[in-house]
Coordinates of C-alpha atoms in Angstrom, one line a residue:
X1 CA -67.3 -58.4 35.1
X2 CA -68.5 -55.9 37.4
X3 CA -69.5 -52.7 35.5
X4 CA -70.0 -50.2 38.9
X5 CA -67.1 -48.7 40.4
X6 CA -66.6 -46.2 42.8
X7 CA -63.5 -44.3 42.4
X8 CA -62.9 -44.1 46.3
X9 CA -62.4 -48.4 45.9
X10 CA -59.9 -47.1 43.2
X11 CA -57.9 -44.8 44.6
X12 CA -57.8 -46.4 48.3
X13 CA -54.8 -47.8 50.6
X14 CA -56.1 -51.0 53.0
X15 CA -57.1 -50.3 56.3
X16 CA -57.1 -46.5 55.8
X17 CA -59.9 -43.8 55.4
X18 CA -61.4 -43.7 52.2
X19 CA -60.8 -40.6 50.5
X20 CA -63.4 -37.8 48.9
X21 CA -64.1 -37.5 45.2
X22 CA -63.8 -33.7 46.1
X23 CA -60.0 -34.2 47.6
X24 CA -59.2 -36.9 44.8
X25 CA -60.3 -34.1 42.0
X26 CA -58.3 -31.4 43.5
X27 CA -55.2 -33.7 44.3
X28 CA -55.4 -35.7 41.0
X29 CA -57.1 -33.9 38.5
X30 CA -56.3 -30.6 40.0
X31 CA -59.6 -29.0 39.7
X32 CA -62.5 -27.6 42.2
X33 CA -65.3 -29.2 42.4
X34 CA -67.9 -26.3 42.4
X35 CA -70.6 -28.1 43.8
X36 CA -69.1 -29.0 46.8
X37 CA -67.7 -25.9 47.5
X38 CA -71.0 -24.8 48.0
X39 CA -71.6 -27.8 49.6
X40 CA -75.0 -28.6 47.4
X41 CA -74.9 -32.0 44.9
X42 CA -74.7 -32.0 41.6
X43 CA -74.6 -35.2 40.1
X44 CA -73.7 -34.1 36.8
X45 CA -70.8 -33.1 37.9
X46 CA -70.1 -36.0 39.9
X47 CA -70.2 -38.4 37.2
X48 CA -68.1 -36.3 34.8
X49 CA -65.5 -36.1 38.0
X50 CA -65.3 -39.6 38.5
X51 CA -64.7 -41.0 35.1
X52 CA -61.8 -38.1 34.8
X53 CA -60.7 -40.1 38.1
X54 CA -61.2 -43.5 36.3
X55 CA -59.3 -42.2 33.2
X56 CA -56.4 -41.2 35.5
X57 CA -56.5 -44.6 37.6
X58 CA -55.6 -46.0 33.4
X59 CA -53.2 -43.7 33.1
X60 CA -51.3 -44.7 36.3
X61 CA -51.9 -48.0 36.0
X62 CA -50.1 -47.7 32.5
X63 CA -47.2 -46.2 33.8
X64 CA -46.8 -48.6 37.1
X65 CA -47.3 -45.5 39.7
X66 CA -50.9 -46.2 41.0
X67 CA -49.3 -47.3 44.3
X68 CA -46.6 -44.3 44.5
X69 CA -49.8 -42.0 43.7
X70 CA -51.8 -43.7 46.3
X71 CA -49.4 -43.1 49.4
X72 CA -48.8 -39.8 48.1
X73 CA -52.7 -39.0 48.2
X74 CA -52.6 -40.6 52.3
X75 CA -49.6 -38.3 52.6
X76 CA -51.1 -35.0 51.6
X77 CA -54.4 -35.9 53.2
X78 CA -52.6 -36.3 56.9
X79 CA -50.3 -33.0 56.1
X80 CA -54.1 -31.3 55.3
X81 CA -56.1 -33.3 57.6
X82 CA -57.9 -33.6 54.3
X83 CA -58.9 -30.7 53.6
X84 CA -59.5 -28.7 50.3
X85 CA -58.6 -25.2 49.6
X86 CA -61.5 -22.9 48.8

């Protein structure tokens, strides 16, 4: 079984953009990522980021509402073009 996964694979609707870690934080886990509002890397943070995001693909998963959440994510990004508040 495959052991890498990138959360944007996760959270991602066919035949659409793929979607930032930055926009999936602040959509799903509703948090800044400070790193990338200063637009440097930290990979630290990263990681610690996507396995949040991983956590809540479980959790949506387990309640059935990883599609719903997914179309609301392409929703929001189109009304923001995308874009995270500072």
């Amino acid at each position: 079984k495959e052991q890498v996964l990138d959360t944007v694979d996760l959270f991602y609707l066919p035949g659409s953009r793929r979607i930032s870690l930055r926009f999936l934080a602040y959509h799903l886990l509703h948090t800044h990522m400070s790193n990338r509002l200063q637009d440097t890397h930290d990979s630290i943070e990263d990681a610690r980021t996507a396995l949040a995001l991983y956590q809540k693909y479980e959790e949506l998963c387990a309640q059935d509402a990883l599609e719903t959440a997914i179309v609301q994510l392409y929703d929001i990004g189109r009304e923001t073009n995308w874009e995270v508040p500072d």
